[in-house]
Tab-separated table of C-alpha atoms in Angstrom:
chain	number	residue	atom	x	y	z
A	7	UNK	CA	114.895	-120.526	-140.672
A	8	UNK	CA	114.316	-122.886	-137.736
A	9	UNK	CA	112.336	-121.635	-134.631
A	10	UNK	CA	112.125	-123.451	-131.261
A	11	UNK	CA	108.692	-123.372	-129.338
A	12	UNK	CA	108.728	-123.896	-125.559
A	13	UNK	CA	105.636	-125.798	-124.141
A	14	UNK	CA	104.486	-125.811	-120.483
A	15	UNK	CA	105.544	-129.434	-120.289
A	16	UNK	CA	108.964	-128.428	-121.355
A	17	UNK	CA	109.022	-125.434	-118.982
A	18	UNK	CA	108.693	-126.572	-115.360
A	19	UNK	CA	107.881	-123.087	-114.047
A	20	UNK	CA	105.009	-122.573	-116.491
A	21	UNK	CA	103.587	-125.967	-115.664
A	22	UNK	CA	103.662	-125.168	-111.962
A	23	UNK	CA	101.788	-121.899	-112.488
A	24	UNK	CA	99.132	-123.613	-114.585
A	25	UNK	CA	98.492	-126.237	-111.906
A	26	UNK	CA	98.119	-123.535	-109.263
A	27	UNK	CA	95.508	-121.726	-111.391
A	28	UNK	CA	93.513	-124.940	-111.820
A	29	UNK	CA	93.501	-125.589	-108.065
A	30	UNK	CA	92.177	-122.087	-107.430
A	31	UNK	CA	89.423	-122.597	-110.014
A	32	UNK	CA	88.432	-125.888	-108.423
A	33	UNK	CA	88.401	-124.366	-104.899
A	34	UNK	CA	86.282	-121.395	-106.023
A	35	UNK	CA	83.954	-123.706	-107.900
A	36	UNK	CA	83.448	-125.904	-104.837
A	37	UNK	CA	82.934	-122.828	-102.621
A	38	UNK	CA	80.387	-121.392	-105.038
A	39	UNK	CA	78.507	-124.668	-105.214
A	40	UNK	CA	78.413	-124.865	-101.412
A	41	UNK	CA	77.101	-121.280	-101.106
A	42	UNK	CA	74.441	-121.976	-103.741
A	43	UNK	CA	73.421	-125.187	-101.940
A	44	UNK	CA	73.197	-123.307	-98.634
A	45	UNK	CA	70.988	-120.575	-100.147
A	46	UNK	CA	68.647	-123.134	-101.725
A	47	UNK	CA	68.457	-125.134	-98.482
A	48	UNK	CA	67.523	-122.051	-96.438
A	49	UNK	CA	64.874	-121.050	-98.952
A	50	UNK	CA	63.361	-124.513	-98.957
A	51	UNK	CA	63.346	-124.695	-95.163
A	52	UNK	CA	61.265	-121.502	-94.961
A	53	UNK	CA	58.540	-122.948	-97.129
A	54	UNK	CA	55.540	-124.384	-95.247
A	55	UNK	CA	55.559	-128.133	-95.108
A	56	UNK	CA	52.545	-129.637	-96.774
A	57	UNK	CA	49.902	-130.939	-94.362
A	58	UNK	CA	49.249	-134.623	-94.887
A	59	UNK	CA	45.590	-135.288	-95.575
A	60	UNK	CA	43.516	-138.370	-95.997
A	61	UNK	CA	40.668	-138.897	-98.373
A	62	UNK	CA	37.278	-139.907	-97.069
A	63	UNK	CA	33.857	-140.217	-98.586
A	64	UNK	CA	31.225	-137.708	-97.479
A	65	UNK	CA	28.496	-139.528	-95.566
A	66	UNK	CA	25.351	-138.552	-93.701
A	67	UNK	CA	25.598	-138.734	-89.942
A	68	UNK	CA	24.437	-137.070	-86.719
A	69	UNK	CA	26.622	-134.154	-85.611
A	70	UNK	CA	26.611	-133.114	-81.947
A	71	UNK	CA	27.778	-129.675	-80.797
A	72	UNK	CA	29.091	-129.681	-77.220
A	73	UNK	CA	30.250	-127.287	-74.510
A	74	UNK	CA	32.966	-128.621	-72.208
A	75	UNK	CA	33.757	-127.476	-68.688
A	76	UNK	CA	35.340	-128.795	-65.510
A	77	UNK	CA	34.112	-128.868	-61.932
A	78	UNK	CA	33.399	-131.055	-58.905
A	79	UNK	CA	30.913	-133.760	-58.005
A	80	UNK	CA	28.552	-132.686	-55.204
A	81	UNK	CA	25.366	-134.081	-53.622
A	82	UNK	CA	22.086	-132.609	-54.823
A	83	UNK	CA	21.073	-132.268	-51.161
A	84	UNK	CA	23.601	-131.454	-48.451
A	85	UNK	CA	22.718	-129.934	-45.066
A	86	UNK	CA	25.171	-128.055	-42.881
A	87	UNK	CA	24.575	-128.840	-39.209
A	88	UNK	CA	25.220	-125.825	-36.958
A	89	UNK	CA	23.753	-125.403	-33.459
A	90	UNK	CA	21.340	-122.585	-32.658
A	91	UNK	CA	22.466	-122.603	-29.016
A	92	UNK	CA	25.956	-122.444	-27.570
A	93	UNK	CA	27.473	-125.001	-25.277
A	94	UNK	CA	29.654	-128.054	-24.788
A	95	UNK	CA	29.133	-131.242	-26.814
A	96	UNK	CA	28.214	-134.007	-24.366
A	97	UNK	CA	27.142	-136.621	-26.935
A	98	UNK	CA	28.465	-137.194	-30.460
A	99	UNK	CA	27.430	-140.680	-31.614
A	100	UNK	CA	28.341	-140.236	-35.305
A	101	UNK	CA	31.557	-140.518	-37.301
A	102	UNK	CA	32.635	-139.251	-40.700
A	103	UNK	CA	31.096	-141.486	-43.381
A	104	UNK	CA	28.401	-142.949	-41.124
A	105	UNK	CA	24.979	-143.572	-42.690
A	106	UNK	CA	22.104	-142.026	-40.744
A	107	UNK	CA	18.320	-142.023	-40.913
A	108	UNK	CA	16.049	-139.026	-40.573
A	109	UNK	CA	15.510	-138.424	-36.848
A	110	UNK	CA	18.726	-140.119	-35.689
A	111	UNK	CA	20.624	-138.316	-32.922
A	112	UNK	CA	23.592	-136.373	-34.309
A	113	UNK	CA	24.775	-134.537	-31.194
A	114	UNK	CA	23.679	-133.223	-27.808
A	115	UNK	CA	24.828	-130.013	-26.137
A	116	UNK	CA	25.089	-129.763	-22.339
A	117	UNK	CA	21.531	-128.724	-21.321
A	118	UNK	CA	22.053	-127.712	-17.666
A	119	UNK	CA	21.906	-123.922	-18.091
A	120	UNK	CA	18.925	-124.167	-20.435
A	121	UNK	CA	17.032	-126.412	-17.996
A	122	UNK	CA	17.698	-123.910	-15.217
A	123	UNK	CA	16.432	-121.050	-17.363
A	124	UNK	CA	13.261	-122.989	-18.192
A	125	UNK	CA	12.626	-123.726	-14.517
A	126	UNK	CA	13.119	-120.058	-13.733
A	127	UNK	CA	10.590	-119.037	-16.355
A	128	UNK	CA	8.105	-121.653	-15.162
A	129	UNK	CA	8.418	-120.237	-11.661
A	130	UNK	CA	7.831	-116.738	-13.058
A	131	UNK	CA	4.574	-117.968	-14.611
A	132	UNK	CA	3.408	-119.341	-11.239
A	133	UNK	CA	4.245	-116.048	-9.526
A	134	UNK	CA	2.488	-114.028	-12.237
A	135	UNK	CA	-0.645	-116.195	-11.919
A	136	UNK	CA	-0.695	-115.811	-8.116
A	137	UNK	CA	-0.330	-112.052	-8.456
A	138	UNK	CA	-3.108	-112.047	-11.016
A	139	UNK	CA	-5.491	-113.797	-8.580
A	140	UNK	CA	-4.707	-111.219	-5.893
A	141	UNK	CA	-5.225	-108.353	-8.298
A	142	UNK	CA	-8.493	-109.834	-9.446
A	143	UNK	CA	-9.764	-110.048	-5.866
A	144	UNK	CA	-8.702	-106.441	-5.261
A	145	UNK	CA	-10.440	-105.329	-8.431
A	146	UNK	CA	-13.717	-107.078	-7.470
A	147	UNK	CA	-13.626	-105.494	-3.995
A	148	UNK	CA	-13.041	-101.988	-5.370
A	149	UNK	CA	-15.873	-102.483	-7.849
A	150	UNK	CA	-18.224	-103.369	-4.968
A	151	UNK	CA	-16.982	-100.371	-2.975
A	152	UNK	CA	-17.617	-98.140	-5.965
A	153	UNK	CA	-21.156	-99.480	-6.312
A	154	UNK	CA	-21.904	-98.721	-2.651
A	155	UNK	CA	-20.318	-95.308	-3.031
A	156	UNK	CA	-22.606	-94.731	-6.007
A	157	UNK	CA	-25.707	-95.469	-3.976
A	158	UNK	CA	-24.566	-93.418	-1.025
A	159	UNK	CA	-23.572	-90.463	-3.183
A	160	UNK	CA	-27.031	-90.553	-4.810
A	161	UNK	CA	-28.523	-90.344	-1.302
A	162	UNK	CA	-26.017	-87.606	-0.454
A	163	UNK	CA	-24.623	-89.798	2.277
A	164	UNK	CA	-21.008	-89.190	1.197
A	165	UNK	CA	-19.142	-86.246	-0.238
A	166	UNK	CA	-17.962	-85.896	-3.805
A	167	UNK	CA	-14.363	-86.362	-2.615
A	168	UNK	CA	-15.210	-89.732	-1.064
A	169	UNK	CA	-16.991	-90.803	-4.221
A	170	UNK	CA	-14.047	-89.769	-6.407
A	171	UNK	CA	-11.672	-91.698	-4.152
A	172	UNK	CA	-13.763	-94.866	-4.588
A	173	UNK	CA	-13.801	-94.347	-8.342
A	174	UNK	CA	-10.013	-93.867	-8.469
A	175	UNK	CA	-9.401	-96.974	-6.367
A	176	UNK	CA	-11.558	-99.036	-8.728
A	177	UNK	CA	-9.706	-97.687	-11.799
A	178	UNK	CA	-6.287	-98.449	-10.283
A	179	UNK	CA	-7.317	-101.971	-9.310
A	180	UNK	CA	-8.650	-102.657	-12.792
A	181	UNK	CA	-5.458	-101.405	-14.468
A	182	UNK	CA	-3.316	-103.421	-12.077
A	183	UNK	CA	-5.335	-106.548	-12.810
A	184	UNK	CA	-4.973	-106.068	-16.567
A	185	UNK	CA	-1.212	-105.565	-16.139
A	186	UNK	CA	-1.015	-108.834	-14.230
A	187	UNK	CA	-2.633	-110.603	-17.179
A	188	UNK	CA	0.049	-109.188	-19.498
A	189	UNK	CA	2.702	-110.286	-17.019
A	190	UNK	CA	1.435	-113.854	-17.261
A	191	UNK	CA	1.614	-113.666	-21.081
A	192	UNK	CA	5.194	-112.342	-20.943
A	193	UNK	CA	6.225	-115.097	-18.533
A	194	UNK	CA	4.607	-117.719	-20.734
A	195	UNK	CA	6.419	-116.347	-23.801
A	196	UNK	CA	9.749	-116.415	-21.958
A	197	UNK	CA	9.044	-119.965	-20.821
A	198	UNK	CA	8.218	-121.020	-24.362
A	199	UNK	CA	11.486	-119.506	-25.589
A	200	UNK	CA	13.445	-121.241	-22.842
A	201	UNK	CA	11.780	-124.559	-23.720
A	202	UNK	CA	12.674	-124.008	-27.389
A	203	UNK	CA	16.291	-123.250	-26.438
A	204	UNK	CA	16.418	-126.429	-24.374
A	205	UNK	CA	15.043	-128.495	-27.283
A	206	UNK	CA	17.791	-127.144	-29.525
A	207	UNK	CA	20.462	-128.700	-27.338
A	208	UNK	CA	19.595	-131.973	-29.064
A	209	UNK	CA	20.101	-132.114	-32.825
A	210	UNK	CA	18.664	-134.855	-35.023
A	211	UNK	CA	19.358	-135.749	-38.652
A	212	UNK	CA	17.044	-133.835	-41.015
A	213	UNK	CA	17.254	-136.521	-43.734
A	214	UNK	CA	18.345	-140.029	-44.667
A	215	UNK	CA	21.949	-139.733	-45.752
A	216	UNK	CA	25.616	-139.900	-44.873
A	217	UNK	CA	27.819	-137.782	-42.634
A	218	UNK	CA	30.137	-136.344	-45.290
A	219	UNK	CA	32.086	-133.978	-43.048
A	220	UNK	CA	32.704	-133.929	-39.286
A	221	UNK	CA	34.459	-130.863	-37.867
A	222	UNK	CA	33.890	-131.118	-34.099
A	223	UNK	CA	34.833	-133.486	-31.286
A	224	UNK	CA	33.231	-134.628	-28.049
A	225	UNK	CA	33.727	-131.997	-25.343
A	226	UNK	CA	34.228	-129.133	-27.775
A	227	UNK	CA	32.404	-125.873	-27.000
A	228	UNK	CA	30.238	-124.640	-29.847
A	229	UNK	CA	29.258	-121.132	-30.943
A	230	UNK	CA	25.577	-120.628	-31.720
A	231	UNK	CA	24.322	-119.247	-35.015
A	232	UNK	CA	23.067	-115.696	-34.659
A	233	UNK	CA	24.574	-112.427	-35.709
A	234	UNK	CA	27.816	-114.330	-36.335
A	235	UNK	CA	28.392	-117.568	-38.210
A	236	UNK	CA	28.028	-120.440	-35.789
A	237	UNK	CA	30.159	-123.569	-35.579
A	238	UNK	CA	29.586	-125.950	-38.493
A	239	UNK	CA	29.713	-129.255	-36.665
A	240	UNK	CA	29.085	-131.566	-39.626
A	241	UNK	CA	27.388	-132.059	-42.975
A	242	UNK	CA	24.798	-134.677	-43.861
A	243	UNK	CA	24.155	-135.438	-47.534
A	244	UNK	CA	22.076	-137.776	-49.663
A	245	UNK	CA	24.735	-139.536	-51.737
A	246	UNK	CA	22.155	-141.412	-53.795
A	247	UNK	CA	21.505	-138.239	-55.808
A	248	UNK	CA	24.671	-136.577	-57.066
A	249	UNK	CA	25.379	-133.748	-59.476
A	250	UNK	CA	28.324	-132.278	-61.346
A	251	UNK	CA	28.804	-128.610	-60.501
A	252	UNK	CA	30.861	-127.061	-63.302
A	253	UNK	CA	32.009	-123.572	-64.327
A	254	UNK	CA	30.985	-122.692	-67.902
A	255	UNK	CA	32.682	-119.768	-69.641
A	256	UNK	CA	30.525	-116.725	-70.311
A	257	UNK	CA	31.014	-117.181	-74.077
A	258	UNK	CA	29.557	-120.689	-73.945
A	259	UNK	CA	26.778	-120.327	-71.381
A	260	UNK	CA	24.252	-118.781	-73.867
A	261	UNK	CA	24.308	-122.115	-75.734
A	262	UNK	CA	23.461	-124.148	-72.620
A	263	UNK	CA	19.873	-124.639	-71.455
A	264	UNK	CA	18.106	-126.579	-68.740
A	265	UNK	CA	17.310	-130.097	-69.948
A	266	UNK	CA	20.417	-130.484	-72.142
A	267	UNK	CA	21.970	-133.944	-71.948
A	268	UNK	CA	25.559	-134.314	-70.795
A	269	UNK	CA	28.320	-136.887	-70.539
A	270	UNK	CA	30.476	-136.521	-67.455
A	271	UNK	CA	33.927	-138.024	-66.985
A	272	UNK	CA	35.078	-138.347	-63.388
A	273	UNK	CA	38.861	-138.424	-62.994
A	274	UNK	CA	38.727	-141.228	-60.432
A	275	UNK	CA	36.954	-143.516	-62.929
A	276	UNK	CA	39.126	-142.947	-65.986
A	277	UNK	CA	37.344	-142.770	-69.346
A	278	UNK	CA	34.015	-143.998	-68.002
A	279	UNK	CA	31.157	-141.629	-68.858
A	280	UNK	CA	28.267	-140.856	-66.512
A	281	UNK	CA	25.079	-139.558	-68.104
A	282	UNK	CA	23.328	-136.500	-66.738
A	283	UNK	CA	20.943	-133.632	-67.429
A	284	UNK	CA	21.432	-129.894	-66.932
A	285	UNK	CA	19.235	-128.955	-63.950
A	286	UNK	CA	20.274	-125.398	-63.136
A	287	UNK	CA	22.201	-122.499	-64.702
A	288	UNK	CA	23.524	-119.726	-62.471
A	289	UNK	CA	22.142	-116.242	-63.038
A	290	UNK	CA	25.230	-114.407	-61.800
A	291	UNK	CA	28.722	-114.936	-63.134
A	292	UNK	CA	31.814	-115.469	-60.973
A	293	UNK	CA	34.841	-113.429	-62.061
A	294	UNK	CA	38.411	-114.409	-61.244
A	295	UNK	CA	41.612	-112.473	-61.942
A	296	UNK	CA	39.802	-109.110	-62.089
A	297	UNK	CA	41.867	-106.350	-63.673
A	298	UNK	CA	44.444	-108.729	-65.162
A	299	UNK	CA	44.934	-110.450	-68.505
A	300	UNK	CA	43.777	-113.675	-66.833
A	301	UNK	CA	40.339	-112.227	-65.984
A	302	UNK	CA	37.696	-114.876	-66.611
A	303	UNK	CA	33.948	-114.920	-65.952
A	304	UNK	CA	32.201	-118.264	-65.500
A	305	UNK	CA	28.668	-119.335	-64.675
A	306	UNK	CA	27.883	-122.228	-62.366
A	307	UNK	CA	25.955	-125.027	-64.063
A	308	UNK	CA	24.551	-128.016	-62.160
A	309	UNK	CA	24.109	-131.361	-63.921
A	310	UNK	CA	22.044	-134.037	-62.199
A	311	UNK	CA	23.748	-137.401	-62.678
A	312	UNK	CA	21.870	-140.621	-63.274
A	313	UNK	CA	22.145	-143.120	-60.442
A	314	UNK	CA	25.431	-145.029	-60.803
A	315	UNK	CA	26.510	-148.464	-59.634
A	316	UNK	CA	29.551	-146.945	-57.917
A	317	UNK	CA	29.863	-144.591	-54.947
A	318	UNK	CA	30.386	-141.022	-56.086
A	319	UNK	CA	32.040	-139.046	-53.328
A	320	UNK	CA	31.656	-135.284	-52.874
A	321	UNK	CA	34.606	-133.300	-54.201
A	322	UNK	CA	35.648	-135.635	-57.042
A	323	UNK	CA	37.023	-133.734	-60.061
A	324	UNK	CA	35.086	-134.078	-63.290
A	325	UNK	CA	34.800	-132.869	-66.891
A	326	UNK	CA	31.383	-132.481	-68.524
A	327	UNK	CA	30.490	-132.376	-72.222
A	328	UNK	CA	27.053	-130.781	-72.597
A	329	UNK	CA	25.188	-131.535	-75.822
A	330	UNK	CA	23.930	-128.093	-76.848
A	331	UNK	CA	22.886	-128.814	-80.461
A	332	UNK	CA	22.253	-131.985	-82.463
A	333	UNK	CA	22.030	-132.018	-86.262
A	334	UNK	CA	20.734	-135.275	-87.716
A	335	UNK	CA	21.335	-136.615	-91.251
A	336	UNK	CA	24.031	-134.007	-92.006
A	337	UNK	CA	26.595	-134.459	-94.813
A	338	UNK	CA	29.937	-134.790	-93.078
A	339	UNK	CA	33.573	-135.799	-93.540
A	340	UNK	CA	36.321	-136.203	-90.928
A	341	UNK	CA	38.225	-133.012	-90.089
A	342	UNK	CA	41.533	-134.533	-91.251
A	343	UNK	CA	40.081	-134.926	-94.745
A	344	UNK	CA	39.285	-131.196	-95.082
A	345	UNK	CA	41.815	-128.822	-96.696
A	346	UNK	CA	41.712	-125.119	-97.529
A	347	UNK	CA	43.508	-123.974	-100.697
A	348	UNK	CA	43.842	-120.370	-101.719
A	349	UNK	CA	44.742	-118.818	-105.070
A	350	UNK	CA	42.846	-121.374	-107.139
A	351	UNK	CA	39.818	-120.745	-109.285
A	352	UNK	CA	37.212	-123.150	-110.570
């Protein structure tokens, strides 16, 4: 018996179905491979990238611990010039940046009213002295009258009332004379004060230095220092001795002490370092941003700078690195050669 077998090649419909199944298998295979690749890629991306390290030999060297802070350059000595008497500026021979010597004239205030007051007080002294002479003569006369009254009363030549009157006149004259002496002293004190006021209309430089700030102009009327802050006319500073005034955080200030060496970078001079020494550490902290997350407490630290070959102007911004601890002959390696590995045992 003969049997006929039909193959896919011989049957076009079967062959078409078989090709369709193969395409689906290929598509699903590609899709599965892509999903698997995506999952692996995401997992690998979440892994921490290894930190590149370098190898270095451990060597002995000097290690310096520092505290860094920013601030401003200021003169060690700076004097604010404010008048002690009020009035109009009639002379102002200085300009901002001018070098002055101790005793040089800085400004003069119109003295007319103060001269008049002094003359008035001098006249009061003359009047008080003249009155004193008169009272002295009166006192001497009443003393003589009292002495005669004494003798006459002893001889019963006058009554007790007449004697008492002589005694009272002598007492009054003496008291009046003593009051006239006090009046002279008061007039002299007032004259001395007026003379002092007049002398304060002329202000001289208290030191050799430079006019670092000039706030007033010729003809301006000034307010005297007293119960209220007077007019700050100018500032005179010794620019040969400068210091860096920096704000050190409260967490770092316990490590800083007077005498610590420091390297100061001044923004205007790039990477150049100026050497200095800590001269003063503030006792009271300055808090900013109170009651907020930005609240910070700093302490003012003053670093005396060594004399430089360049002019350091007040107000220049600076950054100071204070050497707070020095360890010599310590075993050390660069930070980039140090790694920390967990989960390993010796």
